Structures are given as structure tokens and as C-alpha cells.
Coordinates of C-alpha atoms in Angstrom, one line a residue:
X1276 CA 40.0 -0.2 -5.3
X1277 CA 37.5 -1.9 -3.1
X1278 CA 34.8 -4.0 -4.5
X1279 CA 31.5 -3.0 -4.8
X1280 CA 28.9 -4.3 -2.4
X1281 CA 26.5 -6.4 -4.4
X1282 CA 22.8 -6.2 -3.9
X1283 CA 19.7 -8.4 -4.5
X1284 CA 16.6 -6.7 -4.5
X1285 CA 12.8 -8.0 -3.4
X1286 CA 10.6 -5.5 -5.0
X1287 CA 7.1 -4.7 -6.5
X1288 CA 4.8 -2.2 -7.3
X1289 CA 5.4 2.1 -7.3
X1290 CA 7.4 2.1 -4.2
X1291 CA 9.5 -0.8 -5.8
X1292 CA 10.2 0.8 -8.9
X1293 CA 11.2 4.3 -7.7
X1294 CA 13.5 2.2 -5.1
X1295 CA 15.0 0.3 -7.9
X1296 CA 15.6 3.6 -9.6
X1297 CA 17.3 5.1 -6.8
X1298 CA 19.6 2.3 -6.4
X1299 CA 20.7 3.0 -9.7
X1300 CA 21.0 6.6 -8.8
X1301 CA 23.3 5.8 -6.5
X1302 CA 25.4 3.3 -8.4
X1303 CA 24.7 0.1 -6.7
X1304 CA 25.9 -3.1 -8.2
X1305 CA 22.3 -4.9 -8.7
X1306 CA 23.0 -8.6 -9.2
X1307 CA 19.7 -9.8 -9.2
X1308 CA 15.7 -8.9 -8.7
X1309 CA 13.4 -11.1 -7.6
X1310 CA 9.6 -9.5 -8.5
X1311 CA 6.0 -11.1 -9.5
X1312 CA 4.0 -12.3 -12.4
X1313 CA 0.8 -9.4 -12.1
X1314 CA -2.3 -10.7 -11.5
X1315 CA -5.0 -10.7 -14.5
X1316 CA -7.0 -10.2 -11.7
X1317 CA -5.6 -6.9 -10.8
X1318 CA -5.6 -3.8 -11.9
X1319 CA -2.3 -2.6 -13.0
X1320 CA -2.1 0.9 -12.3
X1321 CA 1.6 1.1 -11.3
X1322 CA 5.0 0.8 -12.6
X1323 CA 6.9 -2.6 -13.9
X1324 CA 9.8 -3.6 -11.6
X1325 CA 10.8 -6.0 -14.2
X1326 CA 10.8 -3.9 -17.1
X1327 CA 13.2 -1.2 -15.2
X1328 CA 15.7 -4.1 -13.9
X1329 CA 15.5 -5.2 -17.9
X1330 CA 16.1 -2.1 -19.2
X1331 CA 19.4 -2.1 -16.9
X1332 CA 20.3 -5.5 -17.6
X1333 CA 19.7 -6.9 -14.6
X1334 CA 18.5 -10.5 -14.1
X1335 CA 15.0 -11.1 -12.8
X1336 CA 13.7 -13.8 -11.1
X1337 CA 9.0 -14.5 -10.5
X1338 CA 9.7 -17.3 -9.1
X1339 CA 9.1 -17.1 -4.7
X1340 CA 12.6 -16.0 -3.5
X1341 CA 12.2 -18.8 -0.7
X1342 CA 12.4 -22.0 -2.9
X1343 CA 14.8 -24.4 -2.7
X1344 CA 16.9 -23.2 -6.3
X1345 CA 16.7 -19.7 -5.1
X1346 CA 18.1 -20.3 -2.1
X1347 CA 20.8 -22.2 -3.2
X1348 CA 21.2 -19.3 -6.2
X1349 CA 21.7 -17.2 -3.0
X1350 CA 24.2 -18.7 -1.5
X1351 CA 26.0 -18.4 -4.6
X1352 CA 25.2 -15.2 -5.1
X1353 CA 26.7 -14.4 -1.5
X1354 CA 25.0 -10.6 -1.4
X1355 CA 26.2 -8.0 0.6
X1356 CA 23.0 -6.8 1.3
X1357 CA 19.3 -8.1 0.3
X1358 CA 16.5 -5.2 -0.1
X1359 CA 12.8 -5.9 -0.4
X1360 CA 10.3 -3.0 -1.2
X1361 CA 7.3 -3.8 -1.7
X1362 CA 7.4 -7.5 -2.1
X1363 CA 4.4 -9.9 -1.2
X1364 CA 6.2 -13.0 -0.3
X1365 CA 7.1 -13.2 3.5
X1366 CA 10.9 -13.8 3.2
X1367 CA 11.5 -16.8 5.5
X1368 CA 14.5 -16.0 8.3
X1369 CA 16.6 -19.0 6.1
X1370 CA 17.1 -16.0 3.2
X1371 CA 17.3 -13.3 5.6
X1372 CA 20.4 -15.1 7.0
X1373 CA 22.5 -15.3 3.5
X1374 CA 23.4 -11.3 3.2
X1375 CA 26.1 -10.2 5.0
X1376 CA 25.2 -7.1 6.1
X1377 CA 21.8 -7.7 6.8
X1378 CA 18.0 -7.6 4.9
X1379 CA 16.4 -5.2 5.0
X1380 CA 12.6 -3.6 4.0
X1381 CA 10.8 -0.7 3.3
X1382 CA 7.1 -0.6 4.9
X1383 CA 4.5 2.2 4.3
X1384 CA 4.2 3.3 7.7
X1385 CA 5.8 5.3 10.5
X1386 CA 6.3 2.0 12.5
X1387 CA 5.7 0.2 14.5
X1388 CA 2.2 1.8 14.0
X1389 CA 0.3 -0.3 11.2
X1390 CA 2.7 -3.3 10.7
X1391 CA 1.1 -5.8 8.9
X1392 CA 0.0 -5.3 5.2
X1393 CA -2.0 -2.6 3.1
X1394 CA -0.6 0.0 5.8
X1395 CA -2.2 3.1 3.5
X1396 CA -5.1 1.9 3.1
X1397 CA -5.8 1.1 6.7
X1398 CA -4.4 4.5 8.0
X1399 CA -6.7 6.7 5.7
X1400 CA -10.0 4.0 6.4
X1401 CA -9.1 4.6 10.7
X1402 CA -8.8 8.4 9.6
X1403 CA -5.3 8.6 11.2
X1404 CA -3.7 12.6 10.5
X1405 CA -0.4 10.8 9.5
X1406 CA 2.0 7.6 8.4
X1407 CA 5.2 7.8 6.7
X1408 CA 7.6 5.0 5.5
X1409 CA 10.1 3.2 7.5
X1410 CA 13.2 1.1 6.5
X1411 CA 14.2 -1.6 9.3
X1412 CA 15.9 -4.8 9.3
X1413 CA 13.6 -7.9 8.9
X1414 CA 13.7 -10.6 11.3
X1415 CA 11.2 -13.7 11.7
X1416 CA 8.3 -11.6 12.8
X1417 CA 6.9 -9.0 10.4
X1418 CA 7.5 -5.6 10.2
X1419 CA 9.4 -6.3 13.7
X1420 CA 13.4 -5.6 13.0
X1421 CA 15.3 -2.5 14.1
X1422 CA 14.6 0.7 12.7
X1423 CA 17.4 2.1 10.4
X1424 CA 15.5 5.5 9.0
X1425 CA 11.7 6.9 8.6
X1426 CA 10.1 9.7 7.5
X1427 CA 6.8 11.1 8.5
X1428 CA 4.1 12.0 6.1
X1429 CA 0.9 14.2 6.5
X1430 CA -2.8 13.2 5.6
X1431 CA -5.2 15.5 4.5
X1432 CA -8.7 15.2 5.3
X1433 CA -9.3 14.7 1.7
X1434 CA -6.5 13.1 0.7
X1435 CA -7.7 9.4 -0.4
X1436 CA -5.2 5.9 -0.5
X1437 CA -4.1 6.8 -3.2
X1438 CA -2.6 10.3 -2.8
X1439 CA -1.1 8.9 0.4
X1440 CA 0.3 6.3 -1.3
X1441 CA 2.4 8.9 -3.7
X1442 CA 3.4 10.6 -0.7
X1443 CA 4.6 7.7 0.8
X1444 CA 6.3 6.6 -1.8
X1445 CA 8.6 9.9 -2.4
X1446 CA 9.2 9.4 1.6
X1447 CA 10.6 5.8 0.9
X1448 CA 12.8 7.1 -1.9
X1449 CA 13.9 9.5 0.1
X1450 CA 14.7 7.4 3.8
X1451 CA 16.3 5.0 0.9
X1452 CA 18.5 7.8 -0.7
X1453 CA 20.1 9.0 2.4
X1454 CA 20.5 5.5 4.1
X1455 CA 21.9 3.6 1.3
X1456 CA 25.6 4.4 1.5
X1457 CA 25.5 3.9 5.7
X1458 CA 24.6 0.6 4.5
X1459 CA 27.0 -0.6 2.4
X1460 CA 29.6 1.2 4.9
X1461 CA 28.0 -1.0 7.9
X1462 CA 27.7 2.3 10.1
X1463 CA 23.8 2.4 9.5
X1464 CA 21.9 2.9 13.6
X1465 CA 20.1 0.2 14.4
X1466 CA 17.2 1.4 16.6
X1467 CA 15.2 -1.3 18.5
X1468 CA 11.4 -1.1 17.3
X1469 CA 8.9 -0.7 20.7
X1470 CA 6.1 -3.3 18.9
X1471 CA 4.0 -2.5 22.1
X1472 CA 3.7 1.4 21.0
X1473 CA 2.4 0.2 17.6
X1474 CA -0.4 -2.1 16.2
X1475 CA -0.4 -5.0 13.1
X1476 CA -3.5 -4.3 10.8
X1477 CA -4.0 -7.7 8.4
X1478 CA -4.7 -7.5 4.2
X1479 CA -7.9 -6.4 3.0
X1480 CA -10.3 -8.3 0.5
X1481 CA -13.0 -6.6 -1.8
X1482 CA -15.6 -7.7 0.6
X1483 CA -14.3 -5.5 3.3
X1484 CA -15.2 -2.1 1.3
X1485 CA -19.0 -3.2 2.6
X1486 CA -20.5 0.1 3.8
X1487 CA -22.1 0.1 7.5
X1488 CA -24.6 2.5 7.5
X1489 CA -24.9 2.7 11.4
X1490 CA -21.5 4.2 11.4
X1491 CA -20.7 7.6 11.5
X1492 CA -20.4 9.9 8.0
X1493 CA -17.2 10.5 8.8
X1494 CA -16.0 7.0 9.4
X1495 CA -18.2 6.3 5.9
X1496 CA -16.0 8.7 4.4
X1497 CA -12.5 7.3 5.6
X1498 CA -13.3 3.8 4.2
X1499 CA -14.7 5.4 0.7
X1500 CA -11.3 7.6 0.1
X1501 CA -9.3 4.5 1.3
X1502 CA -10.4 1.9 -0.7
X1503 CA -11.8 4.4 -3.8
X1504 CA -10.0 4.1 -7.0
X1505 CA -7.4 2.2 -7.6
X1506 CA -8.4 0.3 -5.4
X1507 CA -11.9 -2.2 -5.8
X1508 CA -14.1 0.4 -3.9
X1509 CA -17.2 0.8 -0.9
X1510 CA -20.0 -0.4 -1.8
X1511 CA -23.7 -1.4 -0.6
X1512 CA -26.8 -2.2 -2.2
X1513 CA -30.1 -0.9 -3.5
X1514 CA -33.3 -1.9 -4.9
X1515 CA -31.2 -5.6 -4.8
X1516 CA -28.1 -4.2 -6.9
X1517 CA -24.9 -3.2 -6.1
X1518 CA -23.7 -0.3 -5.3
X1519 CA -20.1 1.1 -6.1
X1520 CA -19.3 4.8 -4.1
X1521 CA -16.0 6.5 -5.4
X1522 CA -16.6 9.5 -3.9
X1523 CA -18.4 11.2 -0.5
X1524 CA -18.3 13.5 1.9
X1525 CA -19.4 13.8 5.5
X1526 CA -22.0 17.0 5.9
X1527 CA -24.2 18.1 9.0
X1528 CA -27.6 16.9 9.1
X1529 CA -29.4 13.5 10.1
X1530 CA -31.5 10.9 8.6
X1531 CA -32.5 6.9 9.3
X1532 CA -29.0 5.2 8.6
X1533 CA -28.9 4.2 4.8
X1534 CA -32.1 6.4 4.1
X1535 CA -32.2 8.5 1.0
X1536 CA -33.2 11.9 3.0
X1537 CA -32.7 13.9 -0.9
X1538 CA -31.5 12.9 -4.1
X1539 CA -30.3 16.2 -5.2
X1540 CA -28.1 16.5 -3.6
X1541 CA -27.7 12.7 -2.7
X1542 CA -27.5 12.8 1.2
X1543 CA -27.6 9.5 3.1
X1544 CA -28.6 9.2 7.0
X1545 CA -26.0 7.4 8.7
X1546 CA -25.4 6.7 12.8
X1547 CA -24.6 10.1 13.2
X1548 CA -24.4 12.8 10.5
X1549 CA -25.5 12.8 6.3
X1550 CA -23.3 11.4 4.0
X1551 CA -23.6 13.4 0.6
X1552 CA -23.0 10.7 -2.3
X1553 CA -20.8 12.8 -5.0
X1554 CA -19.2 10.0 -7.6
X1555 CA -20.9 6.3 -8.0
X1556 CA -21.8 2.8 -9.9
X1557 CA -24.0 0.1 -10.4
X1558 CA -22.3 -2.6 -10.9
X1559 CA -22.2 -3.5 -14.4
X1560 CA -22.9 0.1 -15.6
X1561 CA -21.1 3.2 -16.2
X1562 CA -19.6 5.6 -13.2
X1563 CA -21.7 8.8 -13.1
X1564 CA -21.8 11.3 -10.7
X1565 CA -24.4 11.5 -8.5
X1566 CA -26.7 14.4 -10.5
X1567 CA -26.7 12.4 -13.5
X1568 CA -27.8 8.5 -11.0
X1569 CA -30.4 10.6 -9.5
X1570 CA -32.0 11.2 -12.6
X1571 CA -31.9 8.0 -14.0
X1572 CA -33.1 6.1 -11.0
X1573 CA -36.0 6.6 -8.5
X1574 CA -34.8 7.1 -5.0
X1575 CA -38.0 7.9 -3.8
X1576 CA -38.4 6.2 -0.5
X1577 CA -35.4 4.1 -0.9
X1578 CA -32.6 3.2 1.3
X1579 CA -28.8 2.0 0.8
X1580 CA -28.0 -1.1 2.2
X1581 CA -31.3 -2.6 2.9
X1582 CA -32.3 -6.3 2.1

């Protein structure tokens, strides 16, 4: 009977853990996950990579896959095949080298559209009507290796980072479920990426989800449902506090960008349509919804954003 191929696995996060899972699924001989420590500094909202891989026995390793003793543990190790999903760490070409059959990763974007990182985020904030998840061999350059499988994935005008994300994430499981055993049989296509049809978007910081009230409503609205909860949130300012929005929509109209033009309901000028405020927070208080802020604060004359 032929061996199994062995796997090591990079993963974190949602997309990590239903990976892992499917792995499982399908029987794979796990010898070893490398994850992270979370952040106290984060918010935790999704599934624990380490706690599946220790439910199954699996060893687990926080500790950056590209030091030294991991390395060398590699080598050891000699893995068939080394899968990251979802792992921060850059994985330098000196790992990528050990598996025999290649490493591979799992990105949350139809590439080579929005290489880079925080792919969802930065499709919903440039309003894009699409992205998917994509599983490609990884080479020196990011997000650059042949494509193996992808799947496309719609987004509604509604839908925030967040519901995307989920959607993406069943699309990874799924390009992972019917690519896995073309793997391990080395008879997987290897489809050179076009890097000059796509684009590399960088991370994001809390600082970016600063509102620009000279932009449009709509454009308003894609960075508010792309960085809205779980995520740290638009925001601006008023009266000298800030201001957290979780929820908005774009609506006809026009007012002085940042002007209060009503406060019930909360419409905003911007540089070109009203933004009606639905959901929001000042920092250090409660989230209410904008009914309930209106009549507790007085908008008259007041504008978001000004010094």
C-alpha cells in the first residue's frame, strides 16, 4: 500500500479552520500546523486553528515558520506538500523549497486581481461586483505563483466585508476540496498567473477607515460596509469627538460635504449625493442607531468631519 503524502499546514483565522477541517475530511496525514498567538489587541471573532489541530492530535507550532529550528524541523519533516491558508507570515522561498510537490496558498481573491493583503476588505471598499478565492503555488513574490483552481464569488450591493468574507471562505473550501487529491497525485494544472491583468492592494490600519466627506455617498458607503463590524470601523468627527459609523446608505439628494442637512433621518452632504447615517458611536459610548443619537445630541448646524 503506498504511503500517505504527509502535509504541513500554514493556517489562521475562518478560512484556516474550515481548510484544516477539510483536510481532515479528506483524510490527509497532517504532520504538523504552524498558526499564531492572537493578538489581545484584536478582536477574536473567528475560529481557533490550534484548538481544531489539538483536538485531532496534531502538533502545533506559534513560533514564525521561517526561523532557523523550524526550518531545520522541516527538513526533517521532509513534507510532501506545505499548505498555508490564511497565514500572516510571508513564507520565505528557503521553506517553500523543502516540500516536494510544491507550497501552496489560498488567497481571498479571484487573482491576480487584489494580490496583496486584506483582499475583502479592499474589494467591497473599491465597490468591485465580485472576488472569489484562488489556490496557486507561492513563489518569492506574493500572491504571484501559478494558478492551480479558483472560484468566483458574487457581491451584493449590500453585502458588507464580512458577508463576503463567509462567501469566500465556502469558495476556498470548496477550490480546496476538489484540488486536494490532484495534489497529492502530482497531476494538479499549473496555469501561469498574468500579474499585469491584476493589481496588489497593501494591509489596512484603523486610521485608514477616516471618512472623506468630498467623496461620493456611494464610495462613503463602500468603505463603511468594508471595514464595519468585525472589523475597527469608518469614522470622523464631531463637535471634537469621534465618530464610529457601522452602518449607511447612499440616497439621492445634496448637501455641503459633511453637513448635517436633517437629523431625522440623519442625511449627510457629501461630494455628490446624501449619505443617510443608520447605525453609529461615539467613541467611548454605547452603539445606537441613528433615531435614538439624534435625540440625544444637537445636530443643529453641525457638520461631520470638521475641525
Amino acid at each position: 500500500m503506498e504511503k500517505k503524502k504527509t502535509i504541513v499546514v500554514c493556517a489562521y483565522h475562518n478560512v484556516g479552520y474550515r481548510c484544516l477541517e477539510e483536510l481532515l475530511r479528506q483524510d490527509a496525514d497532517v504532520a504538523m500546523v504552524f498558526t499564531h498567538d492572537d493578538s489581545p489587541s484584536e478582536e477574536i471573532w473567528f475560529a481557533s486553528v490550534r484548538e481544531l489541530a489539538e483536538r485531532h492530535g496534531i502538533p502545533v507550532m506559534t513560533s514564525d515558520i521561517n526561523l532557523k529550528e523550524n526550518i531545520e524541523l522541516l527538513k526533517e519533516l521532509a513534507p510532501d506538500l506545505l499548505l498555508s491558508f490564511y497565514y500572516r507570515n510571508m513564507i520565505r522561498e528557503e521553506v517553500l523549497e523543502i516540500p516536494r510537490l510544491g507550497a501552496l496558498n489560498l488567497h481571498g481573491s479571484y487573482l491576480p486581481k487584489y494580490r496583496g493583503r486584506v483582499p475583502v476588505n479592499w474589494a467591497v471598499i473599491n465597490g468591485e461586483r465580485e472576488t472569489g478565492a484562488t489556490l496557486h503555488y507561492m513563489v518569492a513574490k506574493p500572491d504571484a505563483g501559478d494558478i492551480v483552481d479558483q472560484e468566483k464569488v458574487a457581491i451584493e450591493f449590500t453585502d458588507t466585508a464580512f458577508d463576503v468574507f463567509n462567501k469566500v471562505t465556502e469558495a476556498a473550501v470548496k477550490v480546496l476540496g476538489r484540488s486536494y487529491q490532484p495534489l497529492i497525485e502530482d497531476r494538479a494544472p499549473r496555469i501561469p498567473m498574468d500579474l499585469a491583468a491584476g493589481s496588489y492592494f497593501g494591509g489596512r490600519k484603523p486610521a485608514d477607515g477616516r471618512i472623506d466627506w468630498q467623496k461620493s455617498a456611494v464610495e462613503i458607503y463602500n468603505l463603511i460596509r468594508g471595514v464595519t463590524h468585525p472589523y475597527p470601523g469608518a469614522f470622523t468627527s464631531l463637535n471634537g469627538k469621534k465618530i464610529l459609523i457601522w452602518s449607511a446608505r447612499p440616497t439621492e439628494g445634496q448637501g455641503e460635504p459633511g453637513r448635517i442637512v436633517s437629523s431625522t433621518p440623519l442625511l449627510v452632504g457629501t461630494g455628490s449625493g446624501l449619505l443617510q447615517i443608520e447605525r453609529l458611536q461615539e467613541e467611548e459610548s454605547d452603539e445606537l442607531d441613528a433615531t435614538s443619537f439624534a435625540g440625544q445630541t444637537d445636530l443643529t448646524g453641525s457638520s461631520f468631519g470638521a475641525n
